[in-house]
């Protein structure tokens, strides 16, 4: 953090942002860099009101770079987490990610299986919110399902599903690079929609445009 950077980006707290928590998440992800994990933006300083980072330079995506990213992402995932839904070390404040209040989970109550964690703390959590605010009715499918893109204890396939959801360029190369570094489990393609369901529900919280897509995905796994 003592290194000087010519170009910086400053994020200022709005809408209840937890910038010290965000800094803790970046620091956690950056721990895997020494083992070939994905490059994480360098933090320069963080406070309750602002987070100052190095400015990320944009470039033109290439197939070779995508394959390297896939392999690096696999190494970051391999660093693991102590339990499903755990927060980054050093997290302070409310026990949820501020955007959408996606909950973190305390070790004392953390489910021991991914299915239980994903169903209770991702799918049902968002569905309860959406039923409560009238976006979904009570007959919407909410079946138990087999993670969330924020830094937490989750599942490696979720990040790949998120890249597919938002049309990442050279996705096949990213997947190939990932699979070379850490072979994906059989049937992973059939689970893509399942891993996209919680992020889709999260998107619905911020507007109704994703409702038909979300319900269509949910019905596939009901």
PDB file of C-alpha atoms in Angstrom:
ATOM      1  CA  UNK A   1       0.000   0.000   0.000  1.00  0.00           C
ATOM      2  CA  UNK A   2       3.012   2.316   0.210  1.00  0.00           C
ATOM      3  CA  UNK A   3       3.671   2.118  -3.546  1.00  0.00           C
ATOM      4  CA  UNK A   4       2.847   5.259  -5.559  1.00  0.00           C
ATOM      5  CA  UNK A   5       0.367   5.049  -8.412  1.00  0.00           C
ATOM      6  CA  UNK A   6      -0.048   7.819 -10.935  1.00  0.00           C
ATOM      7  CA  UNK A   7      -3.647   7.042 -11.845  1.00  0.00           C
ATOM      8  CA  UNK A   8      -6.168   6.242  -9.134  1.00  0.00           C
ATOM      9  CA  UNK A   9      -9.895   5.677  -8.781  1.00  0.00           C
ATOM     10  CA  UNK A  10     -11.812   6.821  -5.711  1.00  0.00           C
ATOM     11  CA  UNK A  11     -15.091   5.213  -4.733  1.00  0.00           C
ATOM     12  CA  UNK A  12     -17.122   7.235  -2.244  1.00  0.00           C
ATOM     13  CA  UNK A  13     -19.659   5.643   0.056  1.00  0.00           C
ATOM     14  CA  UNK A  14     -23.288   5.838  -1.038  1.00  0.00           C
ATOM     15  CA  UNK A  15     -26.424   3.864  -0.235  1.00  0.00           C
ATOM     16  CA  UNK A  16     -24.925   2.356   2.900  1.00  0.00           C
ATOM     17  CA  UNK A  17     -21.737   1.043   1.279  1.00  0.00           C
ATOM     18  CA  UNK A  18     -19.353  -0.748   3.614  1.00  0.00           C
ATOM     19  CA  UNK A  19     -16.043   0.361   2.121  1.00  0.00           C
ATOM     20  CA  UNK A  20     -13.811  -1.110   4.880  1.00  0.00           C
ATOM     21  CA  UNK A  21     -15.613  -4.400   4.274  1.00  0.00           C
ATOM     22  CA  UNK A  22     -15.047  -4.079   0.543  1.00  0.00           C
ATOM     23  CA  UNK A  23     -11.364  -3.460   1.212  1.00  0.00           C
ATOM     24  CA  UNK A  24     -11.258  -6.598   3.358  1.00  0.00           C
ATOM     25  CA  UNK A  25     -12.791  -8.577   0.492  1.00  0.00           C
ATOM     26  CA  UNK A  26     -10.215  -7.278  -1.992  1.00  0.00           C
ATOM     27  CA  UNK A  27      -7.390  -8.113   0.417  1.00  0.00           C
ATOM     28  CA  UNK A  28      -8.749 -11.648   0.838  1.00  0.00           C
ATOM     29  CA  UNK A  29      -8.950 -12.231  -2.905  1.00  0.00           C
ATOM     30  CA  UNK A  30      -5.468 -10.790  -3.407  1.00  0.00           C
ATOM     31  CA  UNK A  31      -3.943 -13.407  -1.084  1.00  0.00           C
ATOM     32  CA  UNK A  32      -4.106 -15.949  -3.917  1.00  0.00           C
ATOM     33  CA  UNK A  33      -2.031 -13.803  -6.300  1.00  0.00           C
ATOM     34  CA  UNK A  34       1.232 -15.224  -4.958  1.00  0.00           C
ATOM     35  CA  UNK A  35       0.074 -18.678  -6.099  1.00  0.00           C
ATOM     36  CA  UNK A  36      -0.926 -17.502  -9.558  1.00  0.00           C
ATOM     37  CA  UNK A  37      -4.418 -16.350  -8.656  1.00  0.00           C
ATOM     38  CA  UNK A  38      -6.275 -13.713 -10.594  1.00  0.00           C
ATOM     39  CA  UNK A  39      -4.938 -10.162 -10.433  1.00  0.00           C
ATOM     40  CA  UNK A  40      -6.830  -8.024  -7.921  1.00  0.00           C
ATOM     41  CA  UNK A  41      -6.921  -4.248  -8.040  1.00  0.00           C
ATOM     42  CA  UNK A  42      -4.410  -2.654  -5.660  1.00  0.00           C
ATOM     43  CA  UNK A  43      -5.916  -0.782  -2.720  1.00  0.00           C
ATOM     44  CA  UNK A  44      -4.153   2.383  -1.657  1.00  0.00           C
ATOM     45  CA  UNK A  45      -6.307   3.386   1.300  1.00  0.00           C
ATOM     46  CA  UNK A  46      -9.756   2.755   2.697  1.00  0.00           C
ATOM     47  CA  UNK A  47     -12.040   4.482   5.180  1.00  0.00           C
ATOM     48  CA  UNK A  48     -15.741   4.551   5.978  1.00  0.00           C
ATOM     49  CA  UNK A  49     -16.233   7.284   3.393  1.00  0.00           C
ATOM     50  CA  UNK A  50     -13.935   6.401   0.506  1.00  0.00           C
ATOM     51  CA  UNK A  51     -11.902   3.622  -1.061  1.00  0.00           C
ATOM     52  CA  UNK A  52      -8.904   4.631  -3.191  1.00  0.00           C
ATOM     53  CA  UNK A  53      -7.596   2.089  -5.691  1.00  0.00           C
ATOM     54  CA  UNK A  54      -5.226   2.012  -8.614  1.00  0.00           C
ATOM     55  CA  UNK A  55      -7.078   2.817 -11.820  1.00  0.00           C
ATOM     56  CA  UNK A  56      -7.557  -0.248 -13.977  1.00  0.00           C
ATOM     57  CA  UNK A  57      -6.480   0.245 -17.568  1.00  0.00           C
ATOM     58  CA  UNK A  58      -8.858  -1.105 -20.163  1.00  0.00           C
ATOM     59  CA  UNK A  59      -7.706  -3.050 -23.185  1.00  0.00           C
ATOM     60  CA  UNK A  60      -8.883  -5.218 -26.046  1.00  0.00           C
ATOM     61  CA  UNK A  61      -9.840  -8.758 -24.981  1.00  0.00           C
ATOM     62  CA  UNK A  62      -8.000 -11.623 -26.639  1.00  0.00           C
ATOM     63  CA  UNK A  63      -8.386 -15.387 -26.625  1.00  0.00           C
ATOM     64  CA  UNK A  64      -4.925 -15.856 -25.074  1.00  0.00           C
ATOM     65  CA  UNK A  65      -5.663 -13.422 -22.252  1.00  0.00           C
ATOM     66  CA  UNK A  66      -9.019 -15.097 -21.621  1.00  0.00           C
ATOM     67  CA  UNK A  67      -7.350 -18.476 -21.233  1.00  0.00           C
ATOM     68  CA  UNK A  68      -4.873 -17.012 -18.746  1.00  0.00           C
ATOM     69  CA  UNK A  69      -7.737 -15.434 -16.807  1.00  0.00           C
ATOM     70  CA  UNK A  70      -9.532 -18.767 -16.611  1.00  0.00           C
ATOM     71  CA  UNK A  71      -6.474 -20.504 -15.182  1.00  0.00           C
ATOM     72  CA  UNK A  72      -5.860 -17.679 -12.709  1.00  0.00           C
ATOM     73  CA  UNK A  73      -9.490 -17.749 -11.560  1.00  0.00           C
ATOM     74  CA  UNK A  74      -9.176 -21.480 -10.886  1.00  0.00           C
ATOM     75  CA  UNK A  75      -6.155 -20.824  -8.656  1.00  0.00           C
ATOM     76  CA  UNK A  76      -8.037 -18.125  -6.739  1.00  0.00           C
ATOM     77  CA  UNK A  77     -10.906 -20.531  -6.149  1.00  0.00           C
ATOM     78  CA  UNK A  78      -8.439 -23.204  -5.024  1.00  0.00           C
ATOM     79  CA  UNK A  79      -7.443 -20.968  -2.107  1.00  0.00           C
ATOM     80  CA  UNK A  80     -10.821 -21.870  -0.628  1.00  0.00           C
ATOM     81  CA  UNK A  81     -12.806 -20.519   2.312  1.00  0.00           C
ATOM     82  CA  UNK A  82     -13.358 -21.807   5.862  1.00  0.00           C
ATOM     83  CA  UNK A  83     -17.122 -22.371   5.453  1.00  0.00           C
ATOM     84  CA  UNK A  84     -20.048 -21.651   3.184  1.00  0.00           C
ATOM     85  CA  UNK A  85     -21.087 -18.018   3.345  1.00  0.00           C
ATOM     86  CA  UNK A  86     -18.163 -16.797   5.423  1.00  0.00           C
ATOM     87  CA  UNK A  87     -17.269 -13.123   5.274  1.00  0.00           C
ATOM     88  CA  UNK A  88     -13.756 -11.867   4.477  1.00  0.00           C
ATOM     89  CA  UNK A  89     -11.394 -11.716   7.435  1.00  0.00           C
ATOM     90  CA  UNK A  90     -11.574  -8.256   8.945  1.00  0.00           C
ATOM     91  CA  UNK A  91     -15.175  -7.655   7.895  1.00  0.00           C
ATOM     92  CA  UNK A  92     -16.875  -5.204  10.240  1.00  0.00           C
ATOM     93  CA  UNK A  93     -20.412  -3.898  10.347  1.00  0.00           C
ATOM     94  CA  UNK A  94     -23.691  -5.597   9.464  1.00  0.00           C
ATOM     95  CA  UNK A  95     -23.516  -9.322   8.562  1.00  0.00           C
ATOM     96  CA  UNK A  96     -24.514  -8.851   4.950  1.00  0.00           C
ATOM     97  CA  UNK A  97     -23.180  -7.468   1.716  1.00  0.00           C
ATOM     98  CA  UNK A  98     -24.677  -3.953   1.473  1.00  0.00           C
ATOM     99  CA  UNK A  99     -25.920  -4.208  -2.118  1.00  0.00           C
ATOM    100  CA  UNK A 100     -29.150  -6.167  -1.788  1.00  0.00           C
ATOM    101  CA  UNK A 101     -28.269  -7.237   1.766  1.00  0.00           C
ATOM    102  CA  UNK A 102     -27.055 -10.647   0.659  1.00  0.00           C
ATOM    103  CA  UNK A 103     -26.265 -12.336   3.977  1.00  0.00           C
ATOM    104  CA  UNK A 104     -22.968 -13.623   5.214  1.00  0.00           C
ATOM    105  CA  UNK A 105     -23.212 -16.653   7.477  1.00  0.00           C
ATOM    106  CA  UNK A 106     -21.613 -17.145  10.894  1.00  0.00           C
ATOM    107  CA  UNK A 107     -19.500 -20.262  11.355  1.00  0.00           C
ATOM    108  CA  UNK A 108     -21.743 -21.425  14.202  1.00  0.00           C
ATOM    109  CA  UNK A 109     -24.805 -21.725  11.928  1.00  0.00           C
ATOM    110  CA  UNK A 110     -23.170 -22.374   8.549  1.00  0.00           C
ATOM    111  CA  UNK A 111     -24.687 -25.303   6.613  1.00  0.00           C
ATOM    112  CA  UNK A 112     -22.362 -28.206   5.986  1.00  0.00           C
ATOM    113  CA  UNK A 113     -23.550 -28.767   2.416  1.00  0.00           C
ATOM    114  CA  UNK A 114     -23.566 -26.402  -0.528  1.00  0.00           C
ATOM    115  CA  UNK A 115     -27.171 -27.262  -1.374  1.00  0.00           C
ATOM    116  CA  UNK A 116     -28.431 -26.212   2.053  1.00  0.00           C
ATOM    117  CA  UNK A 117     -26.416 -23.002   1.999  1.00  0.00           C
ATOM    118  CA  UNK A 118     -27.458 -22.015  -1.515  1.00  0.00           C
ATOM    119  CA  UNK A 119     -31.132 -22.799  -0.946  1.00  0.00           C
ATOM    120  CA  UNK A 120     -31.471 -20.977   2.380  1.00  0.00           C
ATOM    121  CA  UNK A 121     -29.053 -18.062   2.194  1.00  0.00           C
ATOM    122  CA  UNK A 122     -29.251 -17.259  -1.509  1.00  0.00           C
ATOM    123  CA  UNK A 123     -32.467 -18.500  -3.164  1.00  0.00           C
ATOM    124  CA  UNK A 124     -34.948 -18.349  -0.277  1.00  0.00           C
ATOM    125  CA  UNK A 125     -33.420 -15.157   1.090  1.00  0.00           C
ATOM    126  CA  UNK A 126     -34.018 -13.275  -2.169  1.00  0.00           C
ATOM    127  CA  UNK A 127     -37.401 -14.905  -2.820  1.00  0.00           C
ATOM    128  CA  UNK A 128     -38.684 -13.867   0.627  1.00  0.00           C
ATOM    129  CA  UNK A 129     -37.665 -10.280  -0.132  1.00  0.00           C
ATOM    130  CA  UNK A 130     -39.310 -10.333  -3.559  1.00  0.00           C
ATOM    131  CA  UNK A 131     -42.519 -11.899  -2.246  1.00  0.00           C
ATOM    132  CA  UNK A 132     -42.564  -9.335   0.549  1.00  0.00           C
ATOM    133  CA  UNK A 133     -42.308  -6.386  -1.837  1.00  0.00           C
ATOM    134  CA  UNK A 134     -44.854  -7.847  -4.278  1.00  0.00           C
ATOM    135  CA  UNK A 135     -42.473  -8.604  -7.166  1.00  0.00           C
ATOM    136  CA  UNK A 136     -43.231 -12.354  -6.977  1.00  0.00           C
ATOM    137  CA  UNK A 137     -46.440 -13.967  -5.840  1.00  0.00           C
ATOM    138  CA  UNK A 138     -46.405 -16.848  -3.400  1.00  0.00           C
ATOM    139  CA  UNK A 139     -46.860 -19.429  -6.142  1.00  0.00           C
ATOM    140  CA  UNK A 140     -43.513 -18.634  -7.793  1.00  0.00           C
ATOM    141  CA  UNK A 141     -41.252 -21.728  -7.896  1.00  0.00           C
ATOM    142  CA  UNK A 142     -38.633 -21.776  -5.114  1.00  0.00           C
ATOM    143  CA  UNK A 143     -37.494 -25.390  -5.045  1.00  0.00           C
ATOM    144  CA  UNK A 144     -34.421 -26.385  -3.037  1.00  0.00           C
ATOM    145  CA  UNK A 145     -31.345 -26.055  -5.216  1.00  0.00           C
ATOM    146  CA  UNK A 146     -27.867 -26.994  -5.327  1.00  0.00           C
ATOM    147  CA  UNK A 147     -22.416 -18.746  -5.433  1.00  0.00           C
ATOM    148  CA  UNK A 148     -22.806 -15.485  -5.224  1.00  0.00           C
ATOM    149  CA  UNK A 149     -20.268 -13.284  -6.969  1.00  0.00           C
ATOM    150  CA  UNK A 150     -19.285 -11.365  -3.846  1.00  0.00           C
ATOM    151  CA  UNK A 151     -16.251 -12.512  -1.849  1.00  0.00           C
ATOM    152  CA  UNK A 152     -17.619 -15.259   0.382  1.00  0.00           C
ATOM    153  CA  UNK A 153     -17.451 -18.993   0.880  1.00  0.00           C
ATOM    154  CA  UNK A 154     -19.347 -20.396  -2.092  1.00  0.00           C
ATOM    155  CA  UNK A 155     -18.944 -22.520  -5.214  1.00  0.00           C
ATOM    156  CA  UNK A 156     -16.360 -22.154  -7.960  1.00  0.00           C
ATOM    157  CA  UNK A 157     -18.865 -22.753 -10.767  1.00  0.00           C
ATOM    158  CA  UNK A 158     -20.818 -19.621  -9.820  1.00  0.00           C
ATOM    159  CA  UNK A 159     -18.256 -17.188 -11.220  1.00  0.00           C
ATOM    160  CA  UNK A 160     -18.207 -19.025 -14.546  1.00  0.00           C
ATOM    161  CA  UNK A 161     -22.008 -18.955 -14.626  1.00  0.00           C
ATOM    162  CA  UNK A 162     -21.944 -15.213 -13.975  1.00  0.00           C
ATOM    163  CA  UNK A 163     -19.553 -14.671 -16.873  1.00  0.00           C
ATOM    164  CA  UNK A 164     -21.962 -16.580 -19.111  1.00  0.00           C
ATOM    165  CA  UNK A 165     -24.962 -14.631 -17.808  1.00  0.00           C
ATOM    166  CA  UNK A 166     -23.480 -11.294 -18.793  1.00  0.00           C
ATOM    167  CA  UNK A 167     -21.999 -12.356 -22.130  1.00  0.00           C
ATOM    168  CA  UNK A 168     -18.287 -12.273 -21.301  1.00  0.00           C
ATOM    169  CA  UNK A 169     -16.145 -12.272 -24.486  1.00  0.00           C
ATOM    170  CA  UNK A 170     -14.027 -15.368 -25.137  1.00  0.00           C
ATOM    171  CA  UNK A 171     -15.943 -17.299 -22.503  1.00  0.00           C
ATOM    172  CA  UNK A 172     -14.983 -20.636 -24.071  1.00  0.00           C
ATOM    173  CA  UNK A 173     -11.302 -19.732 -23.672  1.00  0.00           C
ATOM    174  CA  UNK A 174     -11.808 -18.730 -20.035  1.00  0.00           C
ATOM    175  CA  UNK A 175     -13.525 -22.047 -19.359  1.00  0.00           C
ATOM    176  CA  UNK A 176     -10.774 -23.936 -21.192  1.00  0.00           C
ATOM    177  CA  UNK A 177      -8.068 -22.213 -19.172  1.00  0.00           C
ATOM    178  CA  UNK A 178      -9.958 -22.905 -15.953  1.00  0.00           C
ATOM    179  CA  UNK A 179     -10.495 -26.561 -16.850  1.00  0.00           C
ATOM    180  CA  UNK A 180      -6.796 -27.021 -17.624  1.00  0.00           C
ATOM    181  CA  UNK A 181      -5.779 -25.625 -14.232  1.00  0.00           C
ATOM    182  CA  UNK A 182      -8.599 -27.259 -12.262  1.00  0.00           C
ATOM    183  CA  UNK A 183     -10.782 -29.801 -14.116  1.00  0.00           C
ATOM    184  CA  UNK A 184     -14.473 -28.961 -13.844  1.00  0.00           C
ATOM    185  CA  UNK A 185     -16.799 -31.577 -12.383  1.00  0.00           C
ATOM    186  CA  UNK A 186     -18.924 -33.617 -14.730  1.00  0.00           C
ATOM    187  CA  UNK A 187     -22.280 -32.082 -15.581  1.00  0.00           C
ATOM    188  CA  UNK A 188     -21.172 -28.516 -14.875  1.00  0.00           C
ATOM    189  CA  UNK A 189     -22.848 -27.188 -18.028  1.00  0.00           C
ATOM    190  CA  UNK A 190     -26.237 -28.454 -16.810  1.00  0.00           C
ATOM    191  CA  UNK A 191     -25.710 -26.527 -13.559  1.00  0.00           C
ATOM    192  CA  UNK A 192     -24.966 -23.149 -15.179  1.00  0.00           C
ATOM    193  CA  UNK A 193     -28.572 -21.958 -14.905  1.00  0.00           C
ATOM    194  CA  UNK A 194     -28.745 -23.141 -11.309  1.00  0.00           C
ATOM    195  CA  UNK A 195     -25.740 -21.018 -10.374  1.00  0.00           C
ATOM    196  CA  UNK A 196     -27.250 -18.074 -12.255  1.00  0.00           C
ATOM    197  CA  UNK A 197     -30.511 -18.210 -10.322  1.00  0.00           C
ATOM    198  CA  UNK A 198     -29.386 -16.368  -7.186  1.00  0.00           C
ATOM    199  CA  UNK A 199     -27.671 -13.575  -9.177  1.00  0.00           C
ATOM    200  CA  UNK A 200     -30.811 -13.243 -11.319  1.00  0.00           C
ATOM    201  CA  UNK A 201     -32.959 -12.922  -8.199  1.00  0.00           C
ATOM    202  CA  UNK A 202     -30.543 -10.273  -6.969  1.00  0.00           C
ATOM    203  CA  UNK A 203     -30.956  -8.387 -10.269  1.00  0.00           C
ATOM    204  CA  UNK A 204     -34.736  -8.517  -9.913  1.00  0.00           C
ATOM    205  CA  UNK A 205     -34.392  -6.608  -6.638  1.00  0.00           C
ATOM    206  CA  UNK A 206     -33.246  -3.618  -8.683  1.00  0.00           C
ATOM    207  CA  UNK A 207     -35.880  -3.764 -11.422  1.00  0.00           C
ATOM    208  CA  UNK A 208     -38.449  -6.076 -12.941  1.00  0.00           C
ATOM    209  CA  UNK A 209     -36.783  -6.666 -16.311  1.00  0.00           C
ATOM    210  CA  UNK A 210     -35.243  -9.968 -15.199  1.00  0.00           C
ATOM    211  CA  UNK A 211     -38.450 -11.497 -13.788  1.00  0.00           C
ATOM    212  CA  UNK A 212     -39.395 -13.609 -16.865  1.00  0.00           C
ATOM    213  CA  UNK A 213     -35.818 -14.872 -17.293  1.00  0.00           C
ATOM    214  CA  UNK A 214     -35.542 -15.672 -13.581  1.00  0.00           C
ATOM    215  CA  UNK A 215     -38.795 -17.621 -13.478  1.00  0.00           C
ATOM    216  CA  UNK A 216     -37.860 -19.511 -16.666  1.00  0.00           C
ATOM    217  CA  UNK A 217     -34.557 -20.612 -15.108  1.00  0.00           C
ATOM    218  CA  UNK A 218     -36.252 -21.566 -11.826  1.00  0.00           C
ATOM    219  CA  UNK A 219     -38.788 -23.749 -13.629  1.00  0.00           C
ATOM    220  CA  UNK A 220     -35.969 -25.712 -15.263  1.00  0.00           C
ATOM    221  CA  UNK A 221     -34.829 -26.901 -11.835  1.00  0.00           C
ATOM    222  CA  UNK A 222     -38.156 -27.056  -9.980  1.00  0.00           C
TER     223      UNK A 222
END
